[in-house]
Coordinates of C-alpha atoms in Angstrom, one line a residue:
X1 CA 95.8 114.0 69.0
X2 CA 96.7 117.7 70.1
X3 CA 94.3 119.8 69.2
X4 CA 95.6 123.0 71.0
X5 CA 99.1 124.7 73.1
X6 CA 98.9 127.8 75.0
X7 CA 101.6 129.0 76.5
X8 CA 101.9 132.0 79.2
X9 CA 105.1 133.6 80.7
X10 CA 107.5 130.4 79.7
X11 CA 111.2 131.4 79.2
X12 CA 111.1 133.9 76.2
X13 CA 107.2 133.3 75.2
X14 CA 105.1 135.8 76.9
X15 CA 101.8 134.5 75.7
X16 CA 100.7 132.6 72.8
X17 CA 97.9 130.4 71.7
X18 CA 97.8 127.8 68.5
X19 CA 96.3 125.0 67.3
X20 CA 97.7 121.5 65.4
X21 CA 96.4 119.7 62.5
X22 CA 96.8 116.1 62.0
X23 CA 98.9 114.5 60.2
X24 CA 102.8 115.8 59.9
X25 CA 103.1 119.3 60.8
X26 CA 106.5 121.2 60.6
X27 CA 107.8 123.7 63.0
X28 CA 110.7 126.2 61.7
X29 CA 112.3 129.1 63.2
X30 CA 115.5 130.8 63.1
X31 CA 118.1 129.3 65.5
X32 CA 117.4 130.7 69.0
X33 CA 114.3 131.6 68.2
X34 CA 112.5 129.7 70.8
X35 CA 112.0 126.0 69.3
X36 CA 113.5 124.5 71.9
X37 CA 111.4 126.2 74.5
X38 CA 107.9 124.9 72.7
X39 CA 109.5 121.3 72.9
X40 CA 110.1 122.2 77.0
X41 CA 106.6 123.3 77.1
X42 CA 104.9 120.1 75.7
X43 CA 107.6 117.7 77.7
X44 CA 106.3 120.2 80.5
X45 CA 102.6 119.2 79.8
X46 CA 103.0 115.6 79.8
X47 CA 105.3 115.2 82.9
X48 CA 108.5 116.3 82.5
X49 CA 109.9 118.0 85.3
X50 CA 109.7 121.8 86.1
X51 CA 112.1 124.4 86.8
X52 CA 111.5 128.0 88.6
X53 CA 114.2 128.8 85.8
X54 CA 111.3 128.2 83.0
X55 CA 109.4 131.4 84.4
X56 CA 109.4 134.5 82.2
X57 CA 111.8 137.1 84.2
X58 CA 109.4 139.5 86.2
X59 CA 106.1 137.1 86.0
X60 CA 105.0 135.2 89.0
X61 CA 104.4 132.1 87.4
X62 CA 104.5 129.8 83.9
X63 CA 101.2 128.4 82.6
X64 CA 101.1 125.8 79.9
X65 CA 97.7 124.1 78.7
X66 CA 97.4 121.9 76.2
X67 CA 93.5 120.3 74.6
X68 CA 93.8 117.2 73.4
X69 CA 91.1 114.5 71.5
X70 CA 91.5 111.3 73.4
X71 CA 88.3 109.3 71.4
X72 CA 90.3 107.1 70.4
X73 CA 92.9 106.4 73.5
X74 CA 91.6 103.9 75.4
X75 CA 94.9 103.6 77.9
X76 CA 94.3 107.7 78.3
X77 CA 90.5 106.8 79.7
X78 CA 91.5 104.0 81.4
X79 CA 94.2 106.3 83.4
X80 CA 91.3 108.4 83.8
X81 CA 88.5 106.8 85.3
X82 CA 90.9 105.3 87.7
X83 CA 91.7 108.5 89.1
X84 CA 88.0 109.3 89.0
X85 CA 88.1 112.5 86.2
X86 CA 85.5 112.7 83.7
X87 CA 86.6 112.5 80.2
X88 CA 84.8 112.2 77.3
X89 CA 86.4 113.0 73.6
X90 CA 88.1 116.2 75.0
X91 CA 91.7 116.3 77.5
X92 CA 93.0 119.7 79.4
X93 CA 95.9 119.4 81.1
X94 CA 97.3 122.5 82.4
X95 CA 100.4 122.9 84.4
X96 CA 101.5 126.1 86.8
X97 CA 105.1 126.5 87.6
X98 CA 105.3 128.8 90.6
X99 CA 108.3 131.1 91.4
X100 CA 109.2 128.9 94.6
X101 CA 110.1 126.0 92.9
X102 CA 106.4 124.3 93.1
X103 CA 103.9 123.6 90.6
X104 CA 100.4 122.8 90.0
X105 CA 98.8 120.0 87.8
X106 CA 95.2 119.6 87.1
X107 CA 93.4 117.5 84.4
X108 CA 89.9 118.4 83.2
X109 CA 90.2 120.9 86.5
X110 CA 90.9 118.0 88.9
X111 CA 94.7 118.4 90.8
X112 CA 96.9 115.0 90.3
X113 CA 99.9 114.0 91.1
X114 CA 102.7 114.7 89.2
X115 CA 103.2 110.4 88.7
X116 CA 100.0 110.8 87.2
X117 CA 100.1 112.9 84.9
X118 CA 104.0 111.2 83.7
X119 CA 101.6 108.0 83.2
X120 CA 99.1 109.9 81.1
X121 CA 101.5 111.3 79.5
X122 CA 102.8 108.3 77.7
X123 CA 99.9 107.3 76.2
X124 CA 99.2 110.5 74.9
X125 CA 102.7 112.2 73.2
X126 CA 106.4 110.7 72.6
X127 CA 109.1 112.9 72.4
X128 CA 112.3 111.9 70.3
X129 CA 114.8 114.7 70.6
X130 CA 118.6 114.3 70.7
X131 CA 118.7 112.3 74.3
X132 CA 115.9 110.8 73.4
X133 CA 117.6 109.2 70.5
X134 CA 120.2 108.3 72.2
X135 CA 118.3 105.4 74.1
X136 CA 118.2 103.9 70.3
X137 CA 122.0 102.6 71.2
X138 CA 120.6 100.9 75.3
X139 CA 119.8 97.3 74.7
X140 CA 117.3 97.1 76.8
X141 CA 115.7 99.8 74.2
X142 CA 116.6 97.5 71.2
X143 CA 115.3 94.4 72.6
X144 CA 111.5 96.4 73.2
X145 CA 111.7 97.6 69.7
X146 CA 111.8 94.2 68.0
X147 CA 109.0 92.8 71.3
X148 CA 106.7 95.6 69.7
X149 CA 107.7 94.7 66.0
X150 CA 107.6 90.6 66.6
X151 CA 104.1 91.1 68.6
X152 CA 105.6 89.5 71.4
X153 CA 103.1 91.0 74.3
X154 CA 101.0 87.8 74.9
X155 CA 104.6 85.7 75.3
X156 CA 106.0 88.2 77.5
X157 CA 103.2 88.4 79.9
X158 CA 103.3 84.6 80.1
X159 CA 106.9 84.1 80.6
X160 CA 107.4 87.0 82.8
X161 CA 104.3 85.0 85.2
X162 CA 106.8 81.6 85.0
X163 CA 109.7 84.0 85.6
X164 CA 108.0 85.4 89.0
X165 CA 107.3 81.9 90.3
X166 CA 110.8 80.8 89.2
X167 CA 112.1 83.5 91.3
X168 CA 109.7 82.9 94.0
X169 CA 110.6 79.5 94.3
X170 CA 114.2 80.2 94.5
X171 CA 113.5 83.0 97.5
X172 CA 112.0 79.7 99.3
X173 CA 113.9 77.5 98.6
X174 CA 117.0 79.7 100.4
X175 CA 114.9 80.6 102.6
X176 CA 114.3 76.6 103.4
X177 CA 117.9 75.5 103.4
X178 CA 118.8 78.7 105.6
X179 CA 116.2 78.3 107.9
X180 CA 117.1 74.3 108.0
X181 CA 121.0 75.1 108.9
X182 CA 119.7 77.2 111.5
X183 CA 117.2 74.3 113.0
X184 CA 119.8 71.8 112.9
X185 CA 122.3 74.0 114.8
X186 CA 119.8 74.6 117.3
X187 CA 118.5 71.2 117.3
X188 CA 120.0 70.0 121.0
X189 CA 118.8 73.6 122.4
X190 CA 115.4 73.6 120.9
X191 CA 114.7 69.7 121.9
X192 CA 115.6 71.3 125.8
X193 CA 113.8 73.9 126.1
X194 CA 110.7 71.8 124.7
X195 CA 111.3 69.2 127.1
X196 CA 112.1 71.4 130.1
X197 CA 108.4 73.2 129.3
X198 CA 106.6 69.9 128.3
X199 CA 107.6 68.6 132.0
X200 CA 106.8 71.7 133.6
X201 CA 103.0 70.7 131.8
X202 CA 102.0 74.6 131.8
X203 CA 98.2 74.6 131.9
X204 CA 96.5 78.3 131.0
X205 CA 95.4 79.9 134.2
X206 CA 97.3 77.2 136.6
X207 CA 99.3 80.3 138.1
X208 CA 96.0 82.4 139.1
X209 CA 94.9 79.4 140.8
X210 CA 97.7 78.3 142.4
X211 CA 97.9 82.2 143.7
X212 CA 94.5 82.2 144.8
X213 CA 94.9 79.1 147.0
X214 CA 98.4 79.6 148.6
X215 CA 96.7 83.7 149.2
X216 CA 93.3 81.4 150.5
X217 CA 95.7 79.4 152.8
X218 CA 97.5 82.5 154.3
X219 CA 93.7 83.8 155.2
X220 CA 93.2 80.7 156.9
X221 CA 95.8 80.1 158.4
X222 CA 94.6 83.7 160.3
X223 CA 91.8 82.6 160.9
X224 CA 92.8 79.4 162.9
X225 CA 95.2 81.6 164.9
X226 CA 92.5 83.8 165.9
X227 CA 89.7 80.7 166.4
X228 CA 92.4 78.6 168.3
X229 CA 93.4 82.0 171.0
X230 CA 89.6 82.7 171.4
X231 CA 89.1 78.7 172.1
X232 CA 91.3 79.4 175.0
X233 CA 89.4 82.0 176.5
X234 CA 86.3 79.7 176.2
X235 CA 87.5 76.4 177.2
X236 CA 90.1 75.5 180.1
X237 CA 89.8 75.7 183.9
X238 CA 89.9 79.2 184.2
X239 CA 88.3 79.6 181.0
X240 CA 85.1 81.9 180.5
X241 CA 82.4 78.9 179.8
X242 CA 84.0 76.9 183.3
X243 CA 83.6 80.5 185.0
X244 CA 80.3 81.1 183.6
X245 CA 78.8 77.9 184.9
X246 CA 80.1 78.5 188.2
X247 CA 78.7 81.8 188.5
X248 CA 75.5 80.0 187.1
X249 CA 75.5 77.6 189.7
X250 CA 75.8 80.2 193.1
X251 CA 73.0 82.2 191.5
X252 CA 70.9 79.2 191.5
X253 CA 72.0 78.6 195.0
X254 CA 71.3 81.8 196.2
X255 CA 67.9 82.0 194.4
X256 CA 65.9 79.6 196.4
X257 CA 66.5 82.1 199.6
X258 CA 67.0 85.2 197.9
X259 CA 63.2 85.3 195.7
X260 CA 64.4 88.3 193.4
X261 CA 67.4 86.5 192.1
X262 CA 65.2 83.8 190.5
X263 CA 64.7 86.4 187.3
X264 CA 68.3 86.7 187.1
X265 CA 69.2 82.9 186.7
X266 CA 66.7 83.2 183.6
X267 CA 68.9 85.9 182.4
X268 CA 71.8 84.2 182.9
X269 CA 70.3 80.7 181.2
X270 CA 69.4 82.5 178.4
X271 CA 73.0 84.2 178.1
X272 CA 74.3 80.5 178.9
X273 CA 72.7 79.5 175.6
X274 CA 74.4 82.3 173.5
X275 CA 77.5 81.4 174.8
X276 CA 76.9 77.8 173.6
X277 CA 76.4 79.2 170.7
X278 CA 79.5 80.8 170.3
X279 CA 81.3 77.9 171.6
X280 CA 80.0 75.1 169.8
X281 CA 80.3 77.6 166.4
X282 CA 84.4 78.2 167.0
X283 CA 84.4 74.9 167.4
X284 CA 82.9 74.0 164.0
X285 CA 85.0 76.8 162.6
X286 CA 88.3 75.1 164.1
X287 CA 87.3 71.8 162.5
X288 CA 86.7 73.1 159.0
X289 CA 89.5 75.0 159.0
X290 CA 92.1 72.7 159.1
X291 CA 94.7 73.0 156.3
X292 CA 96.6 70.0 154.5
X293 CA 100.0 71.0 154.9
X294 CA 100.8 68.7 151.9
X295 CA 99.0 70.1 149.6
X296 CA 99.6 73.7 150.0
X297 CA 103.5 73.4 150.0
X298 CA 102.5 70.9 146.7
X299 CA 101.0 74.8 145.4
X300 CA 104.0 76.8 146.5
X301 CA 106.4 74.7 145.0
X302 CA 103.9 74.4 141.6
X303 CA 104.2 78.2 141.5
X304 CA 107.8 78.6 142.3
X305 CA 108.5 76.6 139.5
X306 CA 106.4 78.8 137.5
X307 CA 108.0 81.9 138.4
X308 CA 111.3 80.3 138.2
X309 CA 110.3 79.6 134.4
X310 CA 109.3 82.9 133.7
X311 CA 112.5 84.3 134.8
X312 CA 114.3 81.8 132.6
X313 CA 112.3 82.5 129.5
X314 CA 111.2 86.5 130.6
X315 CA 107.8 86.1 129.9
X316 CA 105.0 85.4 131.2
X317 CA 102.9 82.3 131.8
X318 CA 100.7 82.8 128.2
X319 CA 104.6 83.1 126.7
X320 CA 105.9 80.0 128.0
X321 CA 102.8 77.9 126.8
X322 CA 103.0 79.7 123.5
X323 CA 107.2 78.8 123.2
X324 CA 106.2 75.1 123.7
X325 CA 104.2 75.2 120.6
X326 CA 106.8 77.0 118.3
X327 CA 109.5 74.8 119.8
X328 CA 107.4 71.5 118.9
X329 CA 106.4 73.1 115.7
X330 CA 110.2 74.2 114.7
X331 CA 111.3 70.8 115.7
X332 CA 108.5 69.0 113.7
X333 CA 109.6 71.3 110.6
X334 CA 112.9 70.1 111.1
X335 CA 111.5 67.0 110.8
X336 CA 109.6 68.1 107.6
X337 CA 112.4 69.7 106.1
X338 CA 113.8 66.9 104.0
X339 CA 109.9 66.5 102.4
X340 CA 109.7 70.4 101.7
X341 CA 112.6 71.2 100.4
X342 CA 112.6 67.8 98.2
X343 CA 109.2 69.1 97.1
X344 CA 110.3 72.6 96.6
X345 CA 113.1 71.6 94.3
X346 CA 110.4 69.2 92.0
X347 CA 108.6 72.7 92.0
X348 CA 111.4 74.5 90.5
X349 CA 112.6 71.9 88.0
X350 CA 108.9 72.0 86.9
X351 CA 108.8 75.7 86.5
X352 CA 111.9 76.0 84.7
X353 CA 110.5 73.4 81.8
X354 CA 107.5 75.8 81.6
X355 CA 110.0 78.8 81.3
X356 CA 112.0 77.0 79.0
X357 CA 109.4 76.1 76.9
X358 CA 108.3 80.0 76.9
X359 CA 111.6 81.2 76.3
X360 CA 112.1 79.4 73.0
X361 CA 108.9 80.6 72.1
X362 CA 109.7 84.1 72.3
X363 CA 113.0 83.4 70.8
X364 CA 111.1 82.1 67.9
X365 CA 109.4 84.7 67.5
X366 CA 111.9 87.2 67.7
X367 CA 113.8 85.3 65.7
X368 CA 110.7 85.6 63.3
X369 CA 109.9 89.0 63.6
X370 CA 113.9 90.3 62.8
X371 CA 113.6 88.7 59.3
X372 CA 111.2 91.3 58.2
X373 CA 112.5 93.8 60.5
X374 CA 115.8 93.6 59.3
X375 CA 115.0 93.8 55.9
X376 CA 112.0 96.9 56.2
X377 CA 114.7 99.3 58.4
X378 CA 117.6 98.4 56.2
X379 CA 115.0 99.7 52.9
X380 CA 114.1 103.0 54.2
X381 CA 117.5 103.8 56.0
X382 CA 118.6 103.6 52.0
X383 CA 116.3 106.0 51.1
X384 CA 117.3 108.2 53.8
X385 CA 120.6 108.9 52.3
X386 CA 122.4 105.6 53.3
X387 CA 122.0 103.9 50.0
X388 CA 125.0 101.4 51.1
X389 CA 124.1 100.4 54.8
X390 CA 123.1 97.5 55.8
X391 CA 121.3 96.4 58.8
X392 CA 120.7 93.2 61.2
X393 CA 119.7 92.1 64.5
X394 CA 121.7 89.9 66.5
X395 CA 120.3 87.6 68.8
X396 CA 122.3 85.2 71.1
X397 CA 121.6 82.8 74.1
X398 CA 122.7 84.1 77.7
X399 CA 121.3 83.3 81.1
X400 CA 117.5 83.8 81.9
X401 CA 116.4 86.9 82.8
X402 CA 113.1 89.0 83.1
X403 CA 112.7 89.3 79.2
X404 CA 114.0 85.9 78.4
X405 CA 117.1 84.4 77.5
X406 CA 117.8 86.2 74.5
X407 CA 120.3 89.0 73.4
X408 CA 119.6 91.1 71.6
X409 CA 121.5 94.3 69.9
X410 CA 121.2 96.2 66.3
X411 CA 124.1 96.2 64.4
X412 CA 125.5 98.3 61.1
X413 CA 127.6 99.3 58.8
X414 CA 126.5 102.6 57.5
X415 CA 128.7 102.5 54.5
X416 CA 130.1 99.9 52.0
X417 CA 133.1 97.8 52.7
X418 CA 132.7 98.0 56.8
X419 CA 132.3 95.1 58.8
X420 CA 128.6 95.5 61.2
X421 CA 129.2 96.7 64.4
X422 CA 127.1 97.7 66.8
X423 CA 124.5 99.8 67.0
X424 CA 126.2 101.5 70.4
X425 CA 129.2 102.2 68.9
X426 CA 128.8 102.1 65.2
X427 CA 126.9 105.5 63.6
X428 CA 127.3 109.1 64.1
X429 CA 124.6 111.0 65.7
X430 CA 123.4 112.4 62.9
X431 CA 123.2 108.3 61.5
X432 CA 121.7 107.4 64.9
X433 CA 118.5 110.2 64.0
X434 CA 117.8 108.0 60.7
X435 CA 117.6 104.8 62.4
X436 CA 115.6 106.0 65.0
X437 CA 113.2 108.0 62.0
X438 CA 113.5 104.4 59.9
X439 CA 112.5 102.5 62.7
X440 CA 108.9 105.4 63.6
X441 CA 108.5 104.7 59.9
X442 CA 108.5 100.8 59.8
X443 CA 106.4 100.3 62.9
X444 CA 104.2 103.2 62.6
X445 CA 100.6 100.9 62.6
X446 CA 101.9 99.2 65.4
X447 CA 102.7 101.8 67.3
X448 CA 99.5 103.4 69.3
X449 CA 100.8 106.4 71.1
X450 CA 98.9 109.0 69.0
X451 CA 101.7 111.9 68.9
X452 CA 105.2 111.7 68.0
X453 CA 107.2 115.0 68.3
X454 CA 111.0 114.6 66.6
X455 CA 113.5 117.6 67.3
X456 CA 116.0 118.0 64.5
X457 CA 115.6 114.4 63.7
X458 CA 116.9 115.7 59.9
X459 CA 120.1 117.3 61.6
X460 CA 123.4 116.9 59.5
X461 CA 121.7 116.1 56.3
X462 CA 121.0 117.7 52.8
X463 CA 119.5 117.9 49.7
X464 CA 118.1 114.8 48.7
X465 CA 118.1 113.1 51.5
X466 CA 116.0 115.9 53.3
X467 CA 113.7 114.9 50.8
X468 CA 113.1 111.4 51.8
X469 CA 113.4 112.5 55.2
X470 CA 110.1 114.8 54.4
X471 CA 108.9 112.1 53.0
X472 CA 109.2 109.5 55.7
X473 CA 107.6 111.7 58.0
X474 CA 104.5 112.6 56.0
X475 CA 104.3 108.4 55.9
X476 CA 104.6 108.1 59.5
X477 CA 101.5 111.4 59.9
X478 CA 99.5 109.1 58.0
X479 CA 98.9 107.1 61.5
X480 CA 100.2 109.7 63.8
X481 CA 100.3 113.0 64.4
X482 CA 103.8 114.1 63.9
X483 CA 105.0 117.0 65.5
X484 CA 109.0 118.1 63.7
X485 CA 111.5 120.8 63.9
X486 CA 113.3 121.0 61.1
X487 CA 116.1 123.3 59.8
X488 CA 115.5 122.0 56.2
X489 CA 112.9 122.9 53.6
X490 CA 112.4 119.9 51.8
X491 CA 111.0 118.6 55.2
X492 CA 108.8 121.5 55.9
X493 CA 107.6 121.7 52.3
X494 CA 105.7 118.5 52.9
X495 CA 104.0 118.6 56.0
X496 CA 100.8 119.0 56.1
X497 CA 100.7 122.0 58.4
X498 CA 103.5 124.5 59.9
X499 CA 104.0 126.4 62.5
X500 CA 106.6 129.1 62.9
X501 CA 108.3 130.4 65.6
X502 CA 109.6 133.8 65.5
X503 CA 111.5 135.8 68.2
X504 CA 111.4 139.9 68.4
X505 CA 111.9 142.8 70.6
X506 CA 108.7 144.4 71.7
X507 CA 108.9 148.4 72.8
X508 CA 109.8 147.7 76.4
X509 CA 113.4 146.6 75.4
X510 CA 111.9 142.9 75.9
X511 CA 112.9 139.5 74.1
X512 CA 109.4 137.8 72.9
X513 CA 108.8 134.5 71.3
X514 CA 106.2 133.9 69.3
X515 CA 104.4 130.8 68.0
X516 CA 102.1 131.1 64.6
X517 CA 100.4 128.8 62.5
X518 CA 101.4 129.9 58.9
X519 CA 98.6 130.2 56.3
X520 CA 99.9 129.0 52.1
X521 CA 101.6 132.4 51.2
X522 CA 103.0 132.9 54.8
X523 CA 104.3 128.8 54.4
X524 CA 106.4 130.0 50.6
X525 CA 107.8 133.1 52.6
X526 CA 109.4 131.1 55.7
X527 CA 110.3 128.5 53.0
X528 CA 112.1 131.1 51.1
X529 CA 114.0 132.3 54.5
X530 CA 114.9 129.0 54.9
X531 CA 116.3 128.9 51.3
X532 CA 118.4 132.0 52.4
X533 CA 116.4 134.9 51.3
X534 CA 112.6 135.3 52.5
X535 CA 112.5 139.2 50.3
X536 CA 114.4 137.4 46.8
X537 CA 112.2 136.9 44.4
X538 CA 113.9 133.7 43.3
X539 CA 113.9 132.5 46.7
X540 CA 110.4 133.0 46.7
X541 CA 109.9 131.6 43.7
X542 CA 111.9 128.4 44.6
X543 CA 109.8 127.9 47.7
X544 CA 106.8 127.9 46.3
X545 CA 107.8 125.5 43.6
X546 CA 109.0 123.1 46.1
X547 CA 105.5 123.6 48.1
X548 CA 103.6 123.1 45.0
X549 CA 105.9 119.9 44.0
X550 CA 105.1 118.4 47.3
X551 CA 101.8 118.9 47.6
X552 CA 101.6 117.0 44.3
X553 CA 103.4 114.1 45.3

């Protein structure tokens, strides 16, 4: 429940701090006097969206804080942990609107997001004023009303898991046939490019190979050129080992006369030997370098046609051997197609028994649920001052959808002798307030947001009436806290509590609104104002007979 509002520098109030009571508590005031900016602080609190408008003229900023006892809202916790805030028994949420146009949130002192708070929110306070009643006449409304009434949750949550994998199964199934047009209109090109790569017989790493043999050949082909023109110089007539021997030969000659040169044709043996050497290894070297002409323009024509198929495709040689696999793989699921979609379908027509069968479940139950329904709204919308009106719920087939395949809508006829329309088109606004109050007062234990806050729900009625309105909403505060602005006093009579707000001029020539929690004798005074006169002593008299009367009722 809310256990506590303050409110700084917001519109007219300047400051104020009060406290709520369970049960039904009334809040009064003289028109203008600032109710409507306590309901824009508490739709402020729990989400609603700020203004820099809401800022008291010449403050900086707004501030509203409201203390609330969550020990028995488990959804409130659960928001809570999530986000990581302690939270015990106790809730603070205050809210800073800043000149600029930003604002500030914080819960138990921890800044959230402004979605996070709007989820909090709804587990802690709903807020029926006139818009909000207005949502009474959207369908969608109507058919959640008689889901919450009928106890429909556990049917819901199953049908709505069929309804996802109905859906889902449609998605594929288009999905199949779309992408099994496509296939077959790119059968002939898809069937050519696979068997133009699978003759190519791409093998990962071929071109590095192929590149590092036909660059191997090129360096051989070097070195035979420079083995073969040094061969020359060795070999031949004229050639350096023919000259060498010769020269080899006269030194011989000449040493068996000339003594000294006998060292020298050593010498020259031993440099006879290197040069054998030499010879006998460029002659190995020419022999081992031979190159097989076959085979290396078998590798330049292998890569060509590589390179030739990467200019094709424009991509590399990893890109071609990967668009042979999706090409066999589309064509194989082309094959498959028939089989998967075949199976697909038995999927859906499987799925749409199950939802089916679900459907007229929740139908049933609906169906169930608007007997009683029906009958409970009708009964207190007679003792709210429509004696003649009657009330039903219409429910009729129409094509599956998220919440089933029913629809459904209220209809009336608020006085006797009309046919029932529709809810949507049928009551005034001030008839639209009652069904909405009826319907808080018929499914007030089922119901488990702990505060309910109605703005001028009793507006455009009288006398007795008023009093069964006050009565209705002291029903409801038995399992809620109810929060109501009301123009009449047989509703504020019998709340439990009531607040007034009062507006005045303070010695600065400034407008202030005021919020106060009225004790007994301050309750028969606003009471009497309300009857007209707050200084008459008949007024007065009246007021406190009518407290006194409901208080003992």
């Amino acid at each position: 429940m809310l256990e506590q509002l303050t409110i700084r520098n917001f519109a007219l109030i300047e400051e104020t701090t009060f406290q709520f009571g369970s049960g039904f508590s009334a809040i009064t005031g003289e028109t203008g006097a600032g109710k409507s900016v306590l309901m824009g602080a508490l739709r402020v609190v729990v989400g609603g969206k700020t203004l820099p408008t809401m800022i008291r003229h010449g403050a900086d900023k707004a501030f509203v804080e409201a203390t609330f006892d969550i020990s028995n809202n488990v959804e409130a916790k659960t928001i809570l942990a999530s986000e990581e805030i302690d939270a015990e028994d106790d809730l603070v949420i205050q809210r800073e609107i800043l000149a600029g146009g930003k604002n500030r949130t914080r819960v138990n002192g921890v800044i959230v997001k402004q979605s996070v708070l709007q989820d909090l929110g709804e587990t802690l306070i709903q807020m029926h004023g006139q818009s909000d009643q207005l949502l009474l006449r959207d369908l969608r409304t109507q058919l959640k009303l008689l889901d919450d009434y009928s106890g429909s949750e556990a049917e819901l949550k199953t049908y709505g898991e069929y309804w996802a994998e109905f859906n889902r199964l449609e998605e594929e199934l288009q999905k199949t046939e779309e992408n099994a047009r496509n296939l077959a209109e790119q059968k002939e090109f898809l069937t050519f490019q696979k068997n133009e790569l699978e003759k190519a017989n791409l093998r990962d790493g071929e071109e590095a190979a192929l590149e590092e043999k036909t660059s191997a050949a090129s360096k051989s082909e070097a070195k035979m050129h420079a083995i073969e023109e040094l061969g020359k110089l060795f070999d031949g007539e004229n050639g350096l080992m023919s000259q060498f021997e010769i020269f080899q030969s006269k030194i011989r000659q000449y040493s068996s006369k000339l003594p000294e040169m006998e060292e020298w044709a050593v010498k020259i043996g031993d440099a006879y030997d290197s040069l054998s050497f030499v010879e006998d290894a460029l002659r190995d070297a020419e022999e081992s370098s031979e190159l097989d002409p076959v085979e290396l323009d078998r590798a330049n024509t292998r890569l060509a046609q590589i390179q030739r198929l990467k200019r094709k495709y424009r991509t590399d040689e990893a890109g071609l051997i990967d668009l042979l696999a999706r090409r066999r793989q589309e064509l194989d699921s082309l094959e498959n197609l028939d089989a998967d979609l075949a199976e697909i379908k038995k999927n859906i027509e499987k799925t749409k028994a199950k939802l089916a069968e679900v459907a007229n479940t929740l139908s049933e139950k609906r169906k169930a649920g608007k007997l009683t329904l029906d009958a409970k709204v009708e009964e207190v919308l007679h003792s709210l001052g429509m004696p003649k009106a009657t009330f039903c719920t219409d429910i009729s087939d129409e094509a599956y959808s998220a919440t089933g395949k029913d629809r459904v809508e209220f209809c009336m006829a608020p006085n006797l002798g009309e046919g029932q329309k529709p809810l949507r088109i049928a009551v005034s606004g001030g008839e639209l307030s009652r069904v909405l109050l009826a319907f808080k007062s018929v499914m007030a234990e089922e119901d488990h947001v702990p505060v309910l806050v109605f703005d001028e729900v009793d507006s455009g009625i009288s006398g007795e009436i008023g009093n069964n309105v006050g009565e209705t909403l002291k029903t409801i505060g038995k399992f809620h806290q109810v929060l109501a602005i009301t123009h009449l006093q047989q509703v504020a009579c019998r709340a439990s509590s009531h607040l007034a707000v009062e507006k005045h001029e303070n010695g600065e020539g400034r407008t202030i609104s005021n919020v106060k929690l009225l004790s007994y004798n301050e309750r028969i005074v606003e009471i009497a104002r309300m009857l007209g006169d707050a200084k008459s002593p008949t007024s007065l008299a009246h007021a406190k007979e009518f407290l006194e009367e409901a208080n003992a009722s």
